[in-house]
Coordinates of C-alpha atoms in Angstrom, one line a residue:
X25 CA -116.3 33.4 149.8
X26 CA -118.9 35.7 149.3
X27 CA -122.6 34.1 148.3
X28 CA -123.5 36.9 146.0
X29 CA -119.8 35.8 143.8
X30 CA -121.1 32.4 143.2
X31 CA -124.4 34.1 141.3
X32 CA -124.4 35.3 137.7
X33 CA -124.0 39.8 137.2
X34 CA -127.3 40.0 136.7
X35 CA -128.5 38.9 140.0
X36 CA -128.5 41.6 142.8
X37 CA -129.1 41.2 146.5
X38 CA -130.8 44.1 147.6
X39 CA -131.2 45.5 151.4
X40 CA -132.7 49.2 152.3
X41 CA -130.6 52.1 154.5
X42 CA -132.0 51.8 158.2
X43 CA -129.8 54.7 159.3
X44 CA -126.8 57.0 157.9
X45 CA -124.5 58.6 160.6
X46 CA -121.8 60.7 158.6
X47 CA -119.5 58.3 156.5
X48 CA -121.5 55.2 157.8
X49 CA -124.8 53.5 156.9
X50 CA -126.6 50.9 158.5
X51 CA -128.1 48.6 156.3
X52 CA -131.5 45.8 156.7
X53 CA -132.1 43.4 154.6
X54 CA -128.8 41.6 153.9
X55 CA -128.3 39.8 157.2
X56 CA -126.8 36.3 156.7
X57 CA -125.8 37.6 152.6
X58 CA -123.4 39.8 153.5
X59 CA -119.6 39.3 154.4
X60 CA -117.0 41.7 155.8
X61 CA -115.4 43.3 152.4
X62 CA -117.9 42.9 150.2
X63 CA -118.9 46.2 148.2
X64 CA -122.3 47.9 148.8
X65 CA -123.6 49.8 145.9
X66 CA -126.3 52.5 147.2
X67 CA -129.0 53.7 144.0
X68 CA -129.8 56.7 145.1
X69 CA -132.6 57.6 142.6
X70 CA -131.6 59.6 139.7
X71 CA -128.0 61.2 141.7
X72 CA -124.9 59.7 141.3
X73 CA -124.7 55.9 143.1
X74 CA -122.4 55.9 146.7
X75 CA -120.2 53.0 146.7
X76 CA -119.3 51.2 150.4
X77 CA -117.9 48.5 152.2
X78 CA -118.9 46.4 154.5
X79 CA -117.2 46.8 157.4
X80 CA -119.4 45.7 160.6
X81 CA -122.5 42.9 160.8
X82 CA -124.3 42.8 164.3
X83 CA -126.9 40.4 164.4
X84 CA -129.8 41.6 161.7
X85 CA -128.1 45.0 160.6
X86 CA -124.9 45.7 158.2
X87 CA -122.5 48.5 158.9
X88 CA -121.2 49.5 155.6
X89 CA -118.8 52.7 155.5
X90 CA -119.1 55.4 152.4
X91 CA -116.1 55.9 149.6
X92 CA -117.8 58.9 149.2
X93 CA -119.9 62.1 151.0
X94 CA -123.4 60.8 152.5
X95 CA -124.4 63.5 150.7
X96 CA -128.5 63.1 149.4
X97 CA -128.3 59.7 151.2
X98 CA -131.6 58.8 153.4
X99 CA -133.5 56.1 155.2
X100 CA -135.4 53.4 152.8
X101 CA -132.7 54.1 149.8
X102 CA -132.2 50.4 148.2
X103 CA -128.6 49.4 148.3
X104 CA -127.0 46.3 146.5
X105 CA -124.2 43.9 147.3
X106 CA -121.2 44.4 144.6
X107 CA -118.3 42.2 144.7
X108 CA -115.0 44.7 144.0
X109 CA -113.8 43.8 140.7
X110 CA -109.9 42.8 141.5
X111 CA -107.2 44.9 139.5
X112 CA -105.2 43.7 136.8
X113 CA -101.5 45.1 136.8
X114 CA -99.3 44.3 133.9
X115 CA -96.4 46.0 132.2
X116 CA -99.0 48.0 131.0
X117 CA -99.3 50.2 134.3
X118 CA -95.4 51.0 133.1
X119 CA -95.2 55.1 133.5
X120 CA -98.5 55.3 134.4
X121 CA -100.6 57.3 138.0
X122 CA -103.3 54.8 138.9
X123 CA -105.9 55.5 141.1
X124 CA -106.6 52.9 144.3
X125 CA -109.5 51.4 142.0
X126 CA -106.8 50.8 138.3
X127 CA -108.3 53.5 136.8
X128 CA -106.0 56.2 135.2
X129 CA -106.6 60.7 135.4
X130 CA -109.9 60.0 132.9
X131 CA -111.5 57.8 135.0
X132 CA -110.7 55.2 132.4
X133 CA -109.4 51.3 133.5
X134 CA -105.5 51.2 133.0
X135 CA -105.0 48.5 130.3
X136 CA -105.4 44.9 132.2
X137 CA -102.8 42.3 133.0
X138 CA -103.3 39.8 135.7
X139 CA -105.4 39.8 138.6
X140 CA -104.1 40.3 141.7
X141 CA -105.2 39.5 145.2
X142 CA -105.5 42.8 147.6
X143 CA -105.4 41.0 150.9
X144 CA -102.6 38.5 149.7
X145 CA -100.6 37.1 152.6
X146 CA -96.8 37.2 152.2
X147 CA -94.6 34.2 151.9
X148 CA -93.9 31.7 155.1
X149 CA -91.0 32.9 156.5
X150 CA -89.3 29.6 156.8
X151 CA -89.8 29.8 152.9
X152 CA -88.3 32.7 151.7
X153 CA -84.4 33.5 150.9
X154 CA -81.8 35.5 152.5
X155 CA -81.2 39.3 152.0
X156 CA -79.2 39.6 148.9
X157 CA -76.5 41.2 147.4
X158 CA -75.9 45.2 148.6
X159 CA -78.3 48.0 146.6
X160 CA -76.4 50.9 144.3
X161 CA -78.6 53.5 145.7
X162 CA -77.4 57.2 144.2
X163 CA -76.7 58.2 147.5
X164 CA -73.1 57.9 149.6
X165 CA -74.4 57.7 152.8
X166 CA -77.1 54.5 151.8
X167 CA -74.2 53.4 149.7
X168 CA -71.6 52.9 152.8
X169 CA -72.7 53.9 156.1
X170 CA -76.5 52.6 155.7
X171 CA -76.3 49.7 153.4
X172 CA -79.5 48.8 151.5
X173 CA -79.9 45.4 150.7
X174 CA -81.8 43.4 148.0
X175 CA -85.1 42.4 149.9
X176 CA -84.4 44.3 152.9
X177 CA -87.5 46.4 154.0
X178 CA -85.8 50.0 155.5
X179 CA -88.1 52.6 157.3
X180 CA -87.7 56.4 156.6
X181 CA -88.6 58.6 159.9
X182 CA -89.3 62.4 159.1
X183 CA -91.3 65.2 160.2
X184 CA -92.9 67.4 157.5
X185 CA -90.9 69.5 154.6
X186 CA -87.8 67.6 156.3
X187 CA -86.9 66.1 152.1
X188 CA -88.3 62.8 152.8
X189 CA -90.2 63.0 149.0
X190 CA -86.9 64.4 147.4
X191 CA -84.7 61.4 149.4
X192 CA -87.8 58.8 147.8
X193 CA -87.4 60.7 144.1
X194 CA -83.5 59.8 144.4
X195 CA -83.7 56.4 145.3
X196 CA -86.3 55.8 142.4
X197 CA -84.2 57.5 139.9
X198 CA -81.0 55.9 141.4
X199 CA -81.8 52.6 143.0
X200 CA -80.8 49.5 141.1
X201 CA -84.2 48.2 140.8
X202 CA -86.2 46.4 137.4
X203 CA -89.5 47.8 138.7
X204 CA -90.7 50.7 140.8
X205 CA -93.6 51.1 142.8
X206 CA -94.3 54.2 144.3
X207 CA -97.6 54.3 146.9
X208 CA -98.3 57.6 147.7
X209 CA -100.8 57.7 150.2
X210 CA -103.0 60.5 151.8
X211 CA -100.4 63.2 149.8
X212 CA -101.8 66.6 148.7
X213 CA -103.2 66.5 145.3
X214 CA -100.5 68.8 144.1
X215 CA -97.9 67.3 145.6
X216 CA -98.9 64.0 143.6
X217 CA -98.1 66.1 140.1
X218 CA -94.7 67.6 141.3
X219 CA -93.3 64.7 142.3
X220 CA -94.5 63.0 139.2
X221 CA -93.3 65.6 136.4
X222 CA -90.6 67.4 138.6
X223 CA -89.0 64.7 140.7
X224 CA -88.9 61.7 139.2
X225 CA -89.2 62.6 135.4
X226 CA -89.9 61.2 132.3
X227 CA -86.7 58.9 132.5
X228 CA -87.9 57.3 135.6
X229 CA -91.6 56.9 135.1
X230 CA -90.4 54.7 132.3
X231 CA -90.2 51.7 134.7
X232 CA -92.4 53.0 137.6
X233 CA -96.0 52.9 138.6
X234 CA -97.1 55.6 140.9
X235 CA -100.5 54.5 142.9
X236 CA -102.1 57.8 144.5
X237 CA -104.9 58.5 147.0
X238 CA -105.2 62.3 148.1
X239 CA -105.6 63.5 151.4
X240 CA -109.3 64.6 150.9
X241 CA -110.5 60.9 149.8
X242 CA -112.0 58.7 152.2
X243 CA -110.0 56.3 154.3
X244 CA -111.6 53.2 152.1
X245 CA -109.6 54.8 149.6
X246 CA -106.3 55.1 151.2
X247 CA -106.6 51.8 152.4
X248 CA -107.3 50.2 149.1
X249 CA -104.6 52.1 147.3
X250 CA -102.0 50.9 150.3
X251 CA -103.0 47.3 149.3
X252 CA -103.2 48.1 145.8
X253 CA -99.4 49.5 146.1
X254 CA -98.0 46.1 147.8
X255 CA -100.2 43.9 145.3
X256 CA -98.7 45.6 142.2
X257 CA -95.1 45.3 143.4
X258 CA -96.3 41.6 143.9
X259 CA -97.1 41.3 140.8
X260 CA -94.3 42.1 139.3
X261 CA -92.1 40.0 141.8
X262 CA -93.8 36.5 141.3
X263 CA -92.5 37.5 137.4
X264 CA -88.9 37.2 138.9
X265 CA -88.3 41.1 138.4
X266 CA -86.4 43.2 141.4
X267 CA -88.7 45.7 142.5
X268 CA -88.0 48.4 144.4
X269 CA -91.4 49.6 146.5
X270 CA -91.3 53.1 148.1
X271 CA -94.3 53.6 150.3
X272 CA -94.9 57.2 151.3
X273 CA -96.6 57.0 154.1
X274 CA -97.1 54.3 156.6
X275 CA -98.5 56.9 159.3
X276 CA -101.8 58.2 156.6
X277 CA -102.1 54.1 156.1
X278 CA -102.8 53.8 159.9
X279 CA -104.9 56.6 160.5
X280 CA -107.3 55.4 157.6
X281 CA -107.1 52.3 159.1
X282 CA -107.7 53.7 162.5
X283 CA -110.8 55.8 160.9
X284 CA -112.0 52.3 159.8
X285 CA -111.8 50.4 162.8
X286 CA -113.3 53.0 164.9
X287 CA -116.4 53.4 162.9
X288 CA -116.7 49.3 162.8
X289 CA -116.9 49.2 166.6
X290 CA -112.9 48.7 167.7
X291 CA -111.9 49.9 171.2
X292 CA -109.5 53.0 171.0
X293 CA -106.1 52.8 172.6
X294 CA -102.9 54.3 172.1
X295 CA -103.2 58.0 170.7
X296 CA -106.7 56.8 169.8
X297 CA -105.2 54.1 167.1
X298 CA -106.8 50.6 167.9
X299 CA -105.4 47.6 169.5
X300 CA -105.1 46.1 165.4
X301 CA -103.1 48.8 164.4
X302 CA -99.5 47.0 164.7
X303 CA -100.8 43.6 163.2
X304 CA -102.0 45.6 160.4
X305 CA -98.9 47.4 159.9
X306 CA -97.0 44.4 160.4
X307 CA -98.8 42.6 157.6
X308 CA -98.7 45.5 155.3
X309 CA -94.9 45.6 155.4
X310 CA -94.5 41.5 155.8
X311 CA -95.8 41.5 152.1
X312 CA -92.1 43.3 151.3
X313 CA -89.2 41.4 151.4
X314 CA -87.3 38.2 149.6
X315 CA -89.1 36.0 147.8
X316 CA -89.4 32.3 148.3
X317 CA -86.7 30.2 147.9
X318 CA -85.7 27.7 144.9
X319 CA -88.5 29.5 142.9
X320 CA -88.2 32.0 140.1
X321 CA -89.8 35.0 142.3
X322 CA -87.6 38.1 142.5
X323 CA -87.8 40.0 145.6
X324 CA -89.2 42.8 147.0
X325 CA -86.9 45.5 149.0
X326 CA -89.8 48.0 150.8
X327 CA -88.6 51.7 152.0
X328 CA -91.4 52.6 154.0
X329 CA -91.8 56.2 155.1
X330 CA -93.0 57.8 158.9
X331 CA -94.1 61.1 159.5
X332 CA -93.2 61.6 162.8
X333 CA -95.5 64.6 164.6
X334 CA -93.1 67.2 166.4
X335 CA -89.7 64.8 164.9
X336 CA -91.3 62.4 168.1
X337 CA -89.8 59.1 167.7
X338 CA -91.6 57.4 170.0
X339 CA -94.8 58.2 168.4
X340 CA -97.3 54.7 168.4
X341 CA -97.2 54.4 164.1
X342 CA -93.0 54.9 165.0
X343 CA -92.9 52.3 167.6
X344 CA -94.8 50.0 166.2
X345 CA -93.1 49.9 162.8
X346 CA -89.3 50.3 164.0
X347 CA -89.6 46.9 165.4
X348 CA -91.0 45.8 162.2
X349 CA -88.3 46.6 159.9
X350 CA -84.6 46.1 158.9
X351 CA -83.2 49.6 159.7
X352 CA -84.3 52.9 160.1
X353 CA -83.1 56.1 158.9
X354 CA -84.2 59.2 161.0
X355 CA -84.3 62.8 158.9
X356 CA -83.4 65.8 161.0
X357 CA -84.9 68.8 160.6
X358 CA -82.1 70.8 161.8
X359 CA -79.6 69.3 159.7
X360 CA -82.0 70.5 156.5
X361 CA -82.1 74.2 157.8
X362 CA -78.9 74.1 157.4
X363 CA -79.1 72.9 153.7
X364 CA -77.8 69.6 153.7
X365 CA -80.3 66.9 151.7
X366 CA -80.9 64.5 152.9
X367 CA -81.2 65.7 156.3
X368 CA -79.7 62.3 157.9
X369 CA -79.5 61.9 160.9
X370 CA -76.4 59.2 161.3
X371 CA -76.3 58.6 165.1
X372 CA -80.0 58.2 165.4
X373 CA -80.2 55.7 161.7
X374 CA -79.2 52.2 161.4
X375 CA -79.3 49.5 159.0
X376 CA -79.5 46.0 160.0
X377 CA -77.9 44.1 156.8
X378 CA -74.7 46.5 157.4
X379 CA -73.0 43.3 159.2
X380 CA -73.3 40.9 156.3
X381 CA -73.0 43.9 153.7
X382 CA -69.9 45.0 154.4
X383 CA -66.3 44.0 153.5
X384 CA -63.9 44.0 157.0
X385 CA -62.2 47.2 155.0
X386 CA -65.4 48.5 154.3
X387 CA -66.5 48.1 157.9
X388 CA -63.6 49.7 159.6
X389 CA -63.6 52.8 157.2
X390 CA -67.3 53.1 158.2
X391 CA -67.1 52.6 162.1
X392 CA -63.9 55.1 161.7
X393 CA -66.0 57.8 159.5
X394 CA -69.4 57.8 162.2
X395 CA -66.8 57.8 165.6
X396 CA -65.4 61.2 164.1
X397 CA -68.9 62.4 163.1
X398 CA -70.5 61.2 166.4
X399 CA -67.2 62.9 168.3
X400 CA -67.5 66.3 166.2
X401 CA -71.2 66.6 167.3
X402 CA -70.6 66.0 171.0
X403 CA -68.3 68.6 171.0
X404 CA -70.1 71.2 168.6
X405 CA -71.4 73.3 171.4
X406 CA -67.8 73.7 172.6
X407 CA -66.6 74.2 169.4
X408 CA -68.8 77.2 168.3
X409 CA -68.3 78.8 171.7
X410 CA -64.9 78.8 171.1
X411 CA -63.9 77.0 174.5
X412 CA -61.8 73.7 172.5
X413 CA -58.9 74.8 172.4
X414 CA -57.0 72.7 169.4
X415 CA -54.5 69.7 170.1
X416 CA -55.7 69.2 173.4
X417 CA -57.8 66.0 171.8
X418 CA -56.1 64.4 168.7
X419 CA -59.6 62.8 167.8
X420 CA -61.5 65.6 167.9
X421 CA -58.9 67.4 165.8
X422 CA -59.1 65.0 163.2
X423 CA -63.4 65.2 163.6
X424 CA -62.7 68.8 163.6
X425 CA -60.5 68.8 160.2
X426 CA -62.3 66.4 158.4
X427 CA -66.0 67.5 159.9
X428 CA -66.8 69.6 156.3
X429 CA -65.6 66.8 154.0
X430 CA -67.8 64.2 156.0
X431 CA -70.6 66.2 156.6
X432 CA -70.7 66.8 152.5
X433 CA -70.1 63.4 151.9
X434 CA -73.4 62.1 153.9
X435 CA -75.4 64.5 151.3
X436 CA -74.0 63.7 148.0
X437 CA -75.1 61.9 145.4
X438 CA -73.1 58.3 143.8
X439 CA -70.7 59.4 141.1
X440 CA -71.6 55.9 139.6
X441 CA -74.2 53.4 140.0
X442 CA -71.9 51.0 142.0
X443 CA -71.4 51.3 145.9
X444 CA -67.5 50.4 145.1
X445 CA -67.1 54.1 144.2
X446 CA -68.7 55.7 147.1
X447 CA -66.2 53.5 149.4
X448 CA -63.4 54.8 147.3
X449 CA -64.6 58.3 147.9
X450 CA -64.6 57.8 151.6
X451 CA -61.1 56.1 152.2
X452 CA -60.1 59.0 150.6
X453 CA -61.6 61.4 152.6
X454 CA -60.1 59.9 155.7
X455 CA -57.1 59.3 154.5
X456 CA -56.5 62.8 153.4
X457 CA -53.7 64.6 155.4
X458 CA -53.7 67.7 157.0
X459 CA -51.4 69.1 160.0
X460 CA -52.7 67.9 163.2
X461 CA -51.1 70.9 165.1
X462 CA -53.1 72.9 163.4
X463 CA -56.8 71.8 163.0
X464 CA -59.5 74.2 161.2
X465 CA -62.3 75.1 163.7
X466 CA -65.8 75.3 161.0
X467 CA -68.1 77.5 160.8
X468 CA -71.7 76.4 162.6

């Protein structure tokens, strides 16, 4: 614990800038006061105050880094310790944008619940239930081929303008979910709006809160509205509600945390991101997930989004976080220039609940719908040349005749909000008959 928490408000501890280098300031003065997280409020004479955090203490000087421009800043400015005033989420955050700090689009504090810890560590494993019972997501192919489960934590692997916002705006209309938290993390400022007003809507924000840090904030920022978004979803958890937390994105999470650690001292490694990069991650994503068991808690189920540079898969954020999760589902980008949404990417996506989600019908209808899709694709260069010539493979003229009706099926949306119905759709599909002797070649 901090000391200056244990004084009253009206007592400051002050120290003096000893040198500002860009969005860092070293600070005198507070040497043996200071802890790593406390808030540092600069008085800057007149201007606007800069806000910090402490982020580095070597020997008599404090490294605090800036939530805003060093703008005006300058050597002998007096700078105060400030403890962060915790946020307070409630039902009254309901259909509301919050910034990383619980203040709504005025600036004003969204109306208080209960405060919540930002750095709260997730239940012990040992503790905490099973996955539960399979998700109605609005989407065939999460409804049969990649099973979401109650509590399971899934990751979403796209490149940009691949449809990985308009795949989160489905599952947060569709999902079947008593709370939804949306993080959206380093976004474009206009982007923020869109998805608010145009994507989700007015009939989803009902039981949603979005939490939103721009792109052009600093990385304090994004950081804090990251933890913000898993302490909300928390929140609402230990209250035994099902929430359903869609994190967008996981890669602008570690490169603020990478900008952090870099300015505090940390080695670089891997594409420059620090050796505490997967422990962080890890711990971020930990927080999602079942709740503990024999207690009222409801459960967290986390789709976490990558944006993969170049569709690279084996990029370090990608790496670190497939091992990390319960599934993955991998957006291709040339299976959304050719207009299908969402662009997945079966053969490179799995979901690890699929074993104990499915029924044995279920499973066999699923293996038997991805061998014809895998087999249509490995022959799709032959096929569009025109060198297969039909019957001479009677499973590739079934993948062949039924290709269209698969393909379409992967990108539609749930006639009902049950999985049972999606199935249905399926067995159907493959058990529609056509004349083998005569298979349909498609169009690219």
């Amino acid at each position: 614990m901090s000391p200056m928490s244990k004084l009253p408000p009206a007592v400051r501890i002050w120290g003096r800038i000893a040198q500002c280098n860009g969005t860092m300031v070293t600070l005198t003065g507070l040497a043996g006061l200071a802890r790593i997280g406390d808030g540092v409020h600069i008085d800057c004479g007149g201007r606007q105050a800069v806000d910090g955090e402490v982020i580095a203490i070597s020997g008599g000087v404090v490294g605090a880094m800036l939530m805003a421009p060093a703008l005006g800043l300058s050597s002998g400015q007096r700078a105060y310790l400030a403890p962060h005033v915790p946020p307070c989420p409630g039902d009254g955050w309901l259909g509301r944008v919050i910034d990383a700090f619980g203040r709504l689009a005025d600036g004003s504090l969204a109306p208080e619940g209960t405060p919540a810890d930002l750095h709260r560590l997730p239940p012990r494993g040992e503790r905490r239930r099973g996955l539960g019972s399979r998700l109605a997501t609005g989407l065939c192919a999460l409804d049969t081929m990649l099973p979401l489960c109650r509590g399971q934590r899934l990751g979403i692997f796209a490149g940009s303008g691949v449809g990985k916002s308009m795949l989160l705006a489905n599952l947060a209309r569709g999902a079947d979910a008593d709370v939804v938290v949306i993080g959206l993390i380093g976004e474009r400022g206009r982007e923020i709006g869109d998805f608010v007003r145009n994507q989700l809507g007015p009939e989803a924000m009902i039981h949603a809160v979005v939490i939103a840090a721009t792109s052009d904030q600093p990385a304090l920022v994004k950081r804090r509205a990251a933890l913000l978004c898993l302490a909300v979803a928390e929140h609402f958890r230990d209250r035994g509600r099902h929430v359903l937390c869609l994190f967008d994105s996981v890669t602008r999470f570690a490169e603020a945390h990478r900008e952090i650690a870099l300015a505090a001292g940390e080695a670089p490694a891997l594409r420059a991101f620090p050796p505490s990069t997967a422990q962080v991650i890890a711990g971020l994503c930990e927080r999602a997930g079942p709740g503990e068991d024999g207690t009222p808690m409801g459960d967290i189920t986390g789709i976490f989004t990558v944006l993969v540079q170049g569709s690279d898969m084996e990029e370090p954020v990608a790496d670190m976080l497939r091992g990390t999760l319960d599934g993955h589902v991998v957006l291709d980008r040339a299976i959304a220039e050719r207009g299908r949404f969402p662009a997945v990417d079966l053969r490179r996506s799995v979901s690890r609940s699929a074993p104990m989600a499915w029924s044995e019908r279920e499973a066999a209808l699923v293996t038997r719908a991805r061998a014809l899709i895998a087999r249509y694709e490995e022959a799709m260069p032959m096929i569009q040349a025109g060198l297969y010539s039909p019957g001479s493979d009677a499973e590739l003229d079934e993948a062949i005749r039924l290709w269209h009706e698969l393909d379409r099926f992967v990108g539609a949306p749930a006639n009902e909000r049950n999985t049972r119905s999606s199935f249905a759709r399926l067995g159907e599909i493959l058990a529609s008959a056509a004349d083998p002797a005569s298979p349909s070649r498609p169009e690219g």
